[in-house]
XYZ file of C-alpha atoms in Angstrom:
666
model
C -3.359 1.597 -14.691
C -6.936 0.501 -14.869
C -8.834 -2.566 -15.821
C -12.361 -1.399 -15.038
C -13.608 2.110 -15.510
C -16.330 4.248 -16.973
C -17.144 3.826 -20.630
C -16.948 7.565 -21.160
C -13.817 9.257 -22.360
C -11.542 10.954 -19.877
C -10.930 14.651 -20.265
C -7.689 15.747 -18.735
C -7.270 19.352 -17.709
C -3.929 21.011 -17.194
C -3.554 24.609 -16.109
C -1.308 27.550 -16.820
C -0.254 30.168 -14.297
C -2.022 33.057 -16.009
C -5.699 33.835 -16.086
C -8.578 32.397 -14.109
C -9.296 28.917 -12.877
C -12.337 26.901 -11.982
C -13.545 26.066 -8.523
C -11.442 23.715 -6.447
C -12.984 20.852 -4.592
C -15.544 18.127 -5.010
C -18.421 19.459 -7.111
C -21.753 17.744 -6.735
C -24.162 17.814 -9.656
C -27.894 17.268 -9.315
C -30.059 14.805 -11.160
C -28.429 13.691 -14.396
C -25.667 16.266 -14.300
C -22.125 14.952 -14.067
C -19.949 16.287 -11.312
C -16.509 17.571 -12.148
C -13.504 18.591 -10.131
C -11.378 21.525 -11.155
C -7.796 21.919 -10.035
C -5.128 24.434 -10.553
C -2.542 22.452 -12.483
C -4.127 19.141 -13.355
C -7.547 17.589 -13.360
C -9.611 14.701 -14.552
C -13.194 15.192 -15.637
C -15.538 12.836 -17.389
C -17.178 15.453 -19.603
C -16.196 18.742 -21.170
C -18.936 20.829 -19.575
C -17.840 22.433 -16.304
C -20.666 22.391 -13.773
C -21.040 24.481 -10.655
C -20.984 23.385 -7.057
C -24.573 23.080 -5.936
C -26.290 22.917 -2.594
C -25.803 19.682 -0.698
C -28.508 17.087 -1.244
C -31.221 16.701 1.379
C -30.580 13.932 3.863
C -31.909 10.482 3.059
C -30.794 7.371 4.866
C -28.928 4.796 2.794
C -28.872 1.044 3.234
C -25.137 0.962 3.920
C -24.821 4.091 6.066
C -28.218 4.272 7.746
C -26.664 5.146 11.079
C -25.259 8.441 9.833
C -27.585 11.392 10.310
C -27.607 14.785 8.677
C -26.020 16.480 11.667
C -23.032 14.111 11.642
C -22.411 14.968 7.963
C -22.512 18.716 8.547
C -18.724 19.005 8.750
C -18.415 17.283 5.366
C -20.784 19.646 3.542
C -19.295 22.674 5.300
C -15.839 21.646 4.140
C -17.080 21.409 0.551
C -18.472 24.934 0.807
C -15.159 26.162 2.233
C -13.310 24.517 -0.669
C -15.560 26.330 -3.125
C -14.942 29.702 -1.459
C -11.198 29.068 -1.388
C -11.169 28.157 -5.063
C -12.798 31.415 -6.100
C -9.631 33.218 -5.065
C -7.286 30.909 -7.022
C -8.544 30.924 -10.597
C -6.535 30.309 -13.709
C -6.918 29.325 -17.358
C -7.048 25.677 -18.299
C -6.142 23.582 -21.258
C -8.307 20.554 -21.991
C -6.849 17.358 -23.423
C -9.194 14.515 -24.372
C -7.823 11.058 -23.615
C -9.264 8.012 -25.382
C -10.545 5.447 -22.917
C -8.818 2.071 -23.491
C -10.952 -1.018 -24.089
C -11.355 -3.772 -21.507
C -8.674 -5.967 -23.039
C -6.133 -3.150 -22.879
C -7.058 -2.495 -19.258
C -6.586 -6.153 -18.344
C -3.270 -6.132 -20.198
C -2.180 -3.204 -18.026
C -3.290 -5.145 -14.958
C -1.128 -8.133 -15.919
C 1.871 -5.860 -16.464
C 1.311 -4.217 -13.086
C 1.065 -7.666 -11.486
C 4.430 -8.685 -12.963
C 2.871 -11.130 -15.424
C 3.636 -9.469 -18.752
C 5.340 -12.715 -19.831
C 1.918 -14.330 -20.183
C 1.132 -12.425 -23.370
C 2.780 -10.602 -26.230
C 6.158 -11.309 -27.745
C 7.585 -12.594 -24.461
C 4.819 -15.167 -23.998
C 7.145 -18.083 -24.724
C 9.667 -17.079 -22.066
C 7.472 -17.719 -19.043
C 9.688 -19.662 -16.624
C 9.785 -16.764 -14.174
C 6.002 -16.365 -14.427
C 5.545 -20.107 -13.803
C 7.522 -19.824 -10.563
C 5.416 -16.817 -9.593
C 2.145 -18.584 -10.405
C 3.155 -21.641 -8.407
C 2.986 -19.556 -5.222
C -0.547 -18.255 -5.762
C -3.581 -19.311 -3.765
C -6.630 -20.649 -5.558
C -8.425 -17.282 -5.396
C -5.344 -15.410 -6.624
C -4.965 -17.885 -9.499
C -8.629 -17.410 -10.412
C -8.160 -13.642 -10.504
C -5.164 -14.008 -12.830
C -6.973 -16.507 -15.034
C -9.945 -14.175 -15.436
C -7.701 -11.353 -16.699
C -5.627 -13.637 -18.939
C -8.769 -14.945 -20.607
C -10.010 -11.407 -21.273
C -6.683 -10.414 -22.836
C -6.621 -13.613 -24.887
C -10.097 -12.960 -26.285
C -9.217 -9.366 -27.125
C -6.019 -10.336 -28.923
C -7.830 -13.023 -30.900
C -10.376 -10.432 -32.015
C -7.516 -8.254 -33.207
C -6.115 -11.225 -35.183
C -2.824 -11.230 -33.342
C -0.386 -13.911 -34.540
C 0.759 -15.031 -31.122
C -1.413 -16.950 -28.693
C -1.866 -16.179 -25.031
C -1.463 -19.349 -22.945
C -4.295 -20.332 -20.636
C -3.221 -19.890 -17.036
C -4.537 -23.402 -16.273
C -2.095 -24.789 -18.805
C 0.712 -22.848 -17.153
C -0.154 -24.327 -13.769
C -0.296 -27.777 -15.360
C 3.149 -27.251 -16.933
C 4.529 -26.018 -13.653
C 3.206 -28.996 -11.683
C 4.354 -31.432 -14.346
C 7.879 -30.037 -14.383
C 8.079 -30.328 -10.598
C 7.021 -33.975 -10.736
C 9.655 -34.742 -13.376
C 12.534 -33.031 -11.579
C 14.546 -35.436 -9.425
C 15.423 -34.443 -5.874
C 18.583 -32.387 -5.650
C 20.844 -33.237 -2.747
C 22.329 -29.757 -2.654
C 18.854 -28.337 -2.020
C 18.335 -30.208 1.225
C 18.978 -27.078 3.271
C 16.535 -24.891 1.342
C 12.995 -24.274 2.502
C 10.249 -26.008 0.497
C 6.592 -25.153 0.859
C 3.693 -27.520 0.175
C 2.251 -26.126 -3.067
C -1.048 -27.931 -2.798
C -1.753 -26.377 0.567
C -0.722 -22.985 -0.763
C -3.341 -23.207 -3.488
C -6.085 -25.090 -1.688
C -8.567 -24.299 1.036
C -6.095 -25.046 3.793
C -4.025 -22.088 2.747
C -3.042 -21.434 6.339
C -1.402 -24.857 6.768
C 1.613 -24.474 4.487
C 4.320 -26.812 5.792
C 8.074 -26.646 5.612
C 10.588 -29.356 4.813
C 14.238 -28.803 5.681
C 16.732 -31.586 5.180
C 13.896 -34.061 4.667
C 12.354 -33.205 8.065
C 9.009 -31.459 8.409
C 9.264 -28.412 10.637
C 6.644 -26.388 12.472
C 4.168 -25.030 9.879
C 4.693 -21.521 8.586
C 1.320 -20.659 10.062
C -0.772 -22.269 12.801
C -3.360 -24.910 11.969
C -6.010 -22.853 13.746
C -6.694 -19.321 12.520
C -7.271 -16.667 15.199
C -10.826 -17.064 16.448
C -11.415 -13.593 17.819
C -13.490 -11.304 15.636
C -11.072 -8.495 16.434
C -7.957 -10.428 15.393
C -6.622 -9.597 11.931
C -5.324 -12.857 10.506
C -2.296 -12.021 8.348
C -1.268 -15.643 7.892
C -4.047 -16.667 5.493
C -4.948 -15.014 2.189
C -7.696 -12.443 2.751
C -9.586 -13.710 -0.299
C -9.360 -17.294 0.999
C -10.750 -16.126 4.333
C -13.636 -14.480 2.483
C -14.366 -17.718 0.589
C -14.316 -19.789 3.771
C -16.550 -17.260 5.494
C -19.078 -17.372 2.653
C -19.031 -21.163 2.672
C -19.613 -21.409 6.428
C -22.033 -18.621 7.247
C -22.595 -15.219 5.694
C -21.557 -12.545 8.184
C -23.928 -9.649 8.618
C -22.789 -6.274 7.390
C -21.214 -4.351 10.238
C -22.684 -0.907 10.547
C -21.064 2.003 12.307
C -22.409 5.289 13.588
C -19.035 6.841 13.014
C -18.358 6.855 16.740
C -14.781 5.870 17.512
C -15.909 3.807 20.499
C -18.209 1.645 18.354
C -15.595 0.479 15.869
C -13.905 -2.825 16.750
C -10.475 -2.637 18.349
C -8.758 -4.782 15.740
C -5.335 -6.147 16.644
C -2.571 -8.216 15.078
C -1.785 -11.470 16.924
C 1.893 -11.873 17.768
C 3.975 -13.684 15.160
C 7.028 -15.493 16.471
C 8.877 -15.074 13.170
C 8.368 -11.313 13.405
C 5.974 -8.733 11.995
C 7.052 -7.237 8.660
C 6.359 -3.534 8.166
C 6.480 -1.593 4.924
C 10.094 -0.470 4.671
C 11.492 -3.609 6.299
C 12.107 -5.439 3.008
C 14.728 -4.894 0.317
C 13.451 -3.284 -2.934
C 13.601 -6.523 -4.951
C 11.346 -8.298 -2.450
C 9.074 -5.270 -2.040
C 8.461 -5.323 -5.792
C 7.240 -8.925 -5.489
C 5.080 -7.916 -2.526
C 3.377 -5.242 -4.658
C 2.687 -7.728 -7.468
C 1.123 -10.147 -5.009
C -0.820 -7.395 -3.216
C -2.440 -6.329 -6.497
C -3.452 -9.900 -7.304
C -4.724 -10.467 -3.761
C -6.735 -7.226 -3.777
C -8.317 -8.193 -7.092
C -9.094 -11.705 -5.819
C -10.679 -10.292 -2.653
C -12.932 -7.948 -4.623
C -13.808 -10.761 -7.061
C -14.790 -13.134 -4.244
C -16.974 -10.495 -2.600
C -18.612 -9.505 -5.875
C -17.435 -5.892 -5.707
C -16.368 -4.120 -8.876
C -12.769 -3.019 -8.558
C -12.280 0.203 -10.463
C -8.995 1.845 -11.250
C -8.181 4.851 -13.348
C -5.475 4.545 -15.962
C -2.640 6.930 -15.160
C -2.074 9.497 -17.874
C 0.489 12.215 -18.312
C -0.666 15.746 -17.643
C 0.984 19.121 -17.892
C 2.356 20.073 -14.489
C 4.682 22.623 -12.964
C 8.309 21.553 -12.755
C 9.109 23.717 -9.716
C 7.412 25.454 -6.819
C 5.316 24.213 -3.905
C 1.634 23.963 -4.790
C 0.295 22.024 -7.781
C 3.646 20.239 -8.123
C 3.972 16.412 -8.319
C 5.269 14.772 -5.150
C 8.248 13.310 -6.989
C 9.267 16.756 -8.292
C 8.865 18.268 -4.837
C 11.060 15.586 -3.296
C 13.742 16.096 -5.940
C 13.797 19.780 -5.033
C 13.796 19.063 -1.309
C 16.548 16.453 -1.459
C 18.895 19.066 -2.870
C 18.295 21.019 0.344
C 17.972 18.082 2.761
C 19.398 14.782 1.415
C 17.280 11.743 2.168
C 14.001 13.677 2.513
C 11.019 11.363 1.989
C 8.171 13.780 2.832
C 7.891 17.218 1.148
C 9.455 19.942 3.299
C 6.515 22.317 2.838
C 4.169 19.556 4.026
C 6.315 18.956 7.107
C 6.554 22.684 7.844
C 2.797 23.250 7.603
C 2.146 20.422 10.065
C 4.835 21.797 12.353
C 3.298 25.277 12.224
C -0.161 23.909 13.114
C 1.283 22.018 16.077
C 3.210 25.067 17.278
C -0.143 26.790 17.733
C -1.282 23.933 19.975
C -3.454 20.965 19.092
C -5.981 21.960 21.773
C -7.418 24.769 19.606
C -11.148 24.254 19.236
C -12.271 23.545 15.674
C -8.757 22.787 14.447
C -8.866 21.770 10.741
C -12.585 22.589 10.632
C -12.408 26.405 10.834
C -10.995 27.803 7.549
C -8.546 30.643 7.157
C -9.586 33.754 5.218
C -9.575 32.909 1.495
C -7.842 36.126 0.369
C -5.172 35.722 3.034
C -4.601 32.100 1.979
C -4.095 33.197 -1.623
C -1.524 35.814 -0.568
C 0.286 33.323 1.664
C 0.510 30.852 -1.231
C 2.121 33.450 -3.472
C 4.538 34.496 -0.756
C 5.488 30.892 0.037
C 6.169 30.161 -3.640
C 8.590 33.099 -3.742
C 10.322 32.799 -0.369
C 10.096 29.239 1.007
C 13.273 27.819 -0.512
C 15.136 31.088 0.035
C 14.429 30.754 3.747
C 13.053 34.288 3.980
C 9.388 33.438 4.586
C 8.081 34.729 7.935
C 6.325 31.728 9.483
C 5.448 33.726 12.599
C 2.901 35.611 10.497
C 0.974 32.419 9.623
C -2.040 31.880 11.846
C -2.857 28.334 12.914
C -6.121 28.063 10.975
C -4.391 29.503 7.913
C -1.689 26.831 8.163
C -4.407 24.155 8.360
C -6.120 25.590 5.276
C -2.794 25.635 3.421
C -2.206 21.992 4.351
C -5.572 20.953 2.937
C -5.002 23.116 -0.143
C -1.629 21.431 -0.717
C -3.317 18.012 -0.673
C -6.153 19.071 -2.994
C -3.888 20.708 -5.544
C -1.501 17.820 -6.066
C -1.560 17.110 -9.837
C -2.062 13.439 -8.994
C -4.139 12.724 -5.856
C -2.360 11.588 -2.712
C -4.174 8.234 -2.917
C -2.963 8.012 -6.566
C -4.981 8.152 -9.772
C -4.616 4.402 -10.276
C -6.113 3.355 -6.950
C -8.386 6.221 -5.900
C -11.540 4.477 -7.141
C -10.383 1.251 -5.517
C -10.094 3.146 -2.219
C -13.662 4.376 -2.647
C -14.892 0.855 -3.451
C -13.739 -0.241 0.022
C -17.058 1.078 1.385
C -18.864 -1.639 -0.623
C -17.126 -4.541 1.141
C -19.428 -6.365 3.585
C -17.485 -6.198 6.863
C -15.197 -3.759 8.630
C -12.519 -6.451 8.791
C -12.611 -6.927 5.002
C -12.555 -3.164 4.508
C -9.455 -2.995 6.669
C -7.819 -5.848 4.736
C -8.468 -4.053 1.437
C -7.045 -0.788 2.801
C -3.950 -2.692 3.948
C -3.356 -3.952 0.397
C -4.068 -0.537 -1.135
C -1.553 1.188 1.144
C 1.073 -1.351 0.042
C 0.288 -0.541 -3.607
C 0.756 3.231 -3.292
C 3.947 4.752 -4.747
C 6.600 5.347 -2.071
C 6.226 9.150 -2.068
C 2.434 8.945 -1.728
C 2.608 6.295 0.974
C 5.181 8.173 3.058
C 3.260 11.449 2.809
C -0.042 9.735 3.643
C 1.568 8.157 6.703
C 2.797 11.551 7.934
C -0.687 13.012 7.393
C -2.489 10.202 9.240
C -0.056 10.380 12.168
C -0.715 14.127 12.408
C -4.487 13.612 12.255
C -4.251 11.056 15.049
C -2.418 13.620 17.199
C -5.291 16.037 16.549
C -7.800 13.358 17.610
C -5.759 12.649 20.746
C -6.662 16.179 21.881
C -10.385 15.837 21.111
C -11.451 16.700 24.665
C -10.210 20.259 24.128
C -10.309 20.815 20.361
C -13.727 19.105 19.997
C -12.436 17.195 16.951
C -13.302 13.512 17.303
C -11.943 11.001 14.799
C -15.198 11.237 12.841
C -15.116 15.056 12.846
C -11.581 14.941 11.437
C -12.590 12.285 8.896
C -15.532 14.410 7.698
C -13.293 17.441 7.205
C -10.428 15.614 5.501
C -12.426 13.247 3.262
C -13.334 15.858 0.604
C -9.691 16.913 0.383
C -8.399 13.404 -0.269
C -11.336 11.906 -2.160
C -12.683 14.824 -4.183
C -11.709 13.089 -7.431
C -14.392 10.540 -6.626
C -17.147 12.842 -7.881
C -15.916 12.205 -11.414
C -18.194 10.518 -13.888
C -21.118 10.027 -11.525
C -24.667 10.679 -12.644
C -25.780 11.035 -9.065
C -29.179 11.074 -7.525
C -29.420 13.061 -4.312
C -29.332 9.880 -2.251
C -26.248 8.617 -4.080
C -24.518 11.912 -3.304
C -25.125 11.273 0.376
C -24.088 7.616 0.173
C -20.811 8.562 -1.512
C -20.086 11.303 1.018
C -20.856 9.011 3.951
C -18.805 6.224 2.398
C -15.607 8.177 1.852
C -15.914 9.786 5.281
C -16.036 6.314 6.818
C -13.021 5.188 4.768
C -11.149 8.235 6.067
C -12.230 7.204 9.565
C -10.734 3.720 9.061
C -7.482 5.147 7.677
C -7.015 7.298 10.780
C -8.124 4.818 13.428
C -6.316 1.721 12.119
C -3.258 3.321 10.557
C -0.815 1.295 12.674
C -2.186 -1.915 11.150
C -2.194 -0.663 7.561
C 1.598 -0.424 7.202
C 2.044 -4.146 7.953
C 2.814 -6.591 5.133
C 0.621 -9.692 5.586
C 2.621 -12.783 6.502
C 0.998 -14.890 3.788
C 2.413 -12.500 1.173
C 5.878 -12.578 2.771
C 5.649 -16.385 2.741
C 4.810 -16.310 -0.963
C 7.851 -14.120 -1.597
C 9.974 -16.608 0.365
C 8.671 -19.434 -1.774
C 9.394 -17.520 -4.988
C 12.937 -16.845 -3.814
C 13.432 -20.491 -2.856
C 12.211 -21.724 -6.248
C 14.274 -19.179 -8.161
C 17.356 -19.984 -6.086
C 16.863 -23.697 -6.735
C 16.562 -23.169 -10.478
C 19.556 -20.812 -10.517
C 21.646 -23.300 -8.563
C 20.646 -26.100 -10.914
C 21.583 -23.985 -13.922
C 24.904 -23.082 -12.302
C 25.734 -26.735 -11.686
C 25.094 -27.550 -15.320
C 27.381 -24.715 -16.318
C 30.085 -25.878 -13.936
C 29.811 -29.427 -15.258
C 30.254 -28.182 -18.806
C 33.321 -26.295 -17.660
C 34.731 -29.590 -16.311
C 34.711 -28.526 -12.661
C 34.503 -31.151 -9.960
C 30.816 -31.093 -9.006
C 31.355 -32.867 -5.713
C 34.007 -30.333 -4.727
C 31.691 -27.462 -5.646
C 28.831 -28.843 -3.534
C 31.136 -29.368 -0.593
C 32.433 -25.808 -0.824
C 28.906 -24.468 -1.223
C 27.766 -26.271 1.920
C 30.782 -25.274 3.975
C 30.330 -21.612 3.024
C 27.113 -21.549 5.060
C 28.136 -23.810 7.923
C 31.795 -22.917 8.489
C 32.717 -22.891 12.161
C 29.078 -22.602 13.291
C 27.855 -25.509 15.474
C 24.286 -26.792 15.260
C 21.829 -24.517 17.080
C 24.192 -21.535 16.961
C 24.003 -18.470 14.713
C 26.802 -16.057 13.945
C 25.742 -12.423 14.034
C 27.795 -9.842 12.148
C 28.003 -6.186 13.190
C 30.595 -4.635 10.856
C 30.058 -1.079 12.126
C 30.359 -1.865 15.842
C 33.453 -2.598 17.891
C 32.338 -6.217 18.386
C 32.074 -7.149 14.713
C 30.983 -10.765 15.147
C 29.454 -12.956 17.830
C 28.286 -16.588 17.964
C 24.946 -16.841 19.762
C 23.258 -20.008 21.015
C 19.634 -20.279 19.956
C 17.041 -20.870 22.671
C 13.244 -20.958 22.625
C 13.021 -17.502 24.209
C 15.879 -15.697 22.417
C 14.517 -12.618 20.620
C 16.016 -10.080 18.231
C 16.075 -7.504 21.039
C 18.203 -9.900 23.131
C 20.746 -10.205 20.308
C 20.995 -6.416 20.073
C 21.336 -6.203 23.863
C 24.322 -8.568 23.848
C 26.122 -6.376 21.367
C 25.034 -3.330 23.352
C 26.742 -4.679 26.454
C 30.045 -4.765 24.533
C 29.819 -1.135 23.396
C 30.667 2.222 24.904
C 27.895 4.306 26.446
C 27.613 6.468 23.309
C 27.037 3.501 21.010
C 24.738 1.948 23.601
C 22.561 5.060 23.491
C 22.431 4.819 19.687
C 21.201 1.247 19.935
C 18.556 2.214 22.472
C 17.302 4.950 20.153
C 16.592 2.364 17.477
C 19.169 3.575 14.967
C 20.451 0.048 14.313
C 18.516 -3.168 13.776
C 19.062 -6.879 13.342
C 18.599 -8.006 9.746
C 17.798 -11.372 8.176
C 19.732 -11.469 4.893
C 19.753 -14.137 2.194
C 18.378 -17.653 2.151
C 14.732 -17.344 1.111
C 14.545 -13.568 1.589
C 16.517 -10.723 0.062
C 16.818 -8.601 3.174
C 14.422 -8.079 6.078
C 14.655 -5.823 9.111
C 13.494 -7.699 12.221
C 11.238 -6.298 14.898
C 12.381 -6.629 18.516
C 9.891 -9.395 19.318
C 11.117 -11.807 16.628
C 11.963 -15.200 18.157
C 15.262 -16.168 16.567
C 14.902 -19.950 16.776
C 11.524 -19.870 15.006
C 12.902 -17.599 12.303
C 16.043 -19.729 11.943
C 13.841 -22.770 11.267
C 11.987 -20.763 8.632
C 15.185 -19.532 6.963
C 18.205 -21.639 8.038
C 20.461 -20.288 5.273
C 20.101 -16.638 6.250
C 22.904 -14.445 7.517
C 22.301 -12.226 10.555
C 23.640 -8.687 10.440
C 23.286 -5.669 12.727
C 23.187 -2.382 10.824
C 21.244 0.845 10.445
C 18.223 1.273 8.185
C 18.857 3.045 4.875
C 17.337 6.528 4.730
């Protein structure tokens, strides 16, 4: 999906297993030449002429990366040369398919679909109640981003003389606000959580308040945002923070020499209602998170004046079995037949394991390539013997395993960072501050498909373990970033008419993005609280509308409304005194327990109380983190709680939730 891209047509290349192939890796053209990237079983290129890898451009300092010198980039250029040499031993025929580039209106239409707002145009434009609820939760910058895309689609459709009309997003907001003003208060909703819409959409985005039973509770987020420059504020929209920052004082661009010690030690302030990690939410809520993350990312780029480019995903001819040049989803389908529940390709796991068996203290690990001919032979042997279990892993040298790992990443038919968002990842380097770059990366990680995100996480964790041994292997975080950047970002040479300086700027930029991905990976898998709050508000509004519709239905069916409301209320409050929660643990010997809420009671304390009732075997399971406390229902679908969640604060945020101890789904 793309809404901004090059005006040139995309040429898609798919490969067949016979014959010769073009060079793998990021090819860098000189002057007006366009760089292309060849791959074994799938490739994008912006022109039909295949160009050769040329010598690296001479060093010239750039305005954004002036602290990087030629010596620090040596690992990057060396890796490109190694990729070229490796590719010469893996050559095959290719079939070229020309794909028509969609116009801007079509790209914006795709954006709206991806953001969950397809009801704003087309045949479903009249049925927009769900979209109105969604839009009511947006911040002002998010709403502006949506409006911009809606207007583009509307203009395009008018030019095409479409019969239906796309509503203006401002009209939708007006309808939504008007309908809320007309709706009388509903007594049965007194226990639901309501959020102040004006504060959600205005400057004071961080001051969203809650009303439960007519009483205003502690705000969802503190009145004062974290003041430390190294604090990552997840409670306020990133785009809103950028607006406020621009309005107060323009922050100078943070420059980095690529030295790990010079990058800020960003941290996440503690949240009493619990930190939400990717994987903690139920699929229905995670889908809403992705919609909001896309809108927020777009709003952030809009506010900062950075062009957000995406590439429209297109179907390409790929292998339907094997190990290399196989889509991640196909690999996982194969692997799950062998090992149910597998989320990371088995060959990927095994290559990392083999590298680590050789010791992470090896000097030049990841940087020193294996012999190209030997790598080619190992690939062929792995394809034939891996799933049969007859491959001799003892014969694989450590540097060969590292080369195979990088080759696996490069030869994925769709890049690990995804076709849709690869250019958006590259554009991160154009954001003014390191904090904003980190915020954008956070949103982009959320947007990745599950298979890509899980595999990327495993890769980054492995790379961090390599960096942890830098005193012996001489691979600092920047060395590792320089080596790995061409393997993950080589698609970024597409469609660029690059001057020599631009070649260097691009190389330095993607190396620094790789640096951020490695160093701050623990922060990137966190779902910002302001997005979780927006999901809560959507759920509350949808639940309120559903309940209202149900009451109308019951009234038509001649049921006693008062009796229904009484039953509905008692279902939540039966036998549970005020200030007490009932925790269910259906798979443990103590299946239920009433627990008094206190200011200091945390999720870990609740688990500990159940632990004290269990046998030593079950106790050990709990200690190993195999079971967790979940918040289920109310204004959230399902959310796994971290140990440091303060239960009273969370109860005030979601008083209608149920509390269940269970294991995480695989």
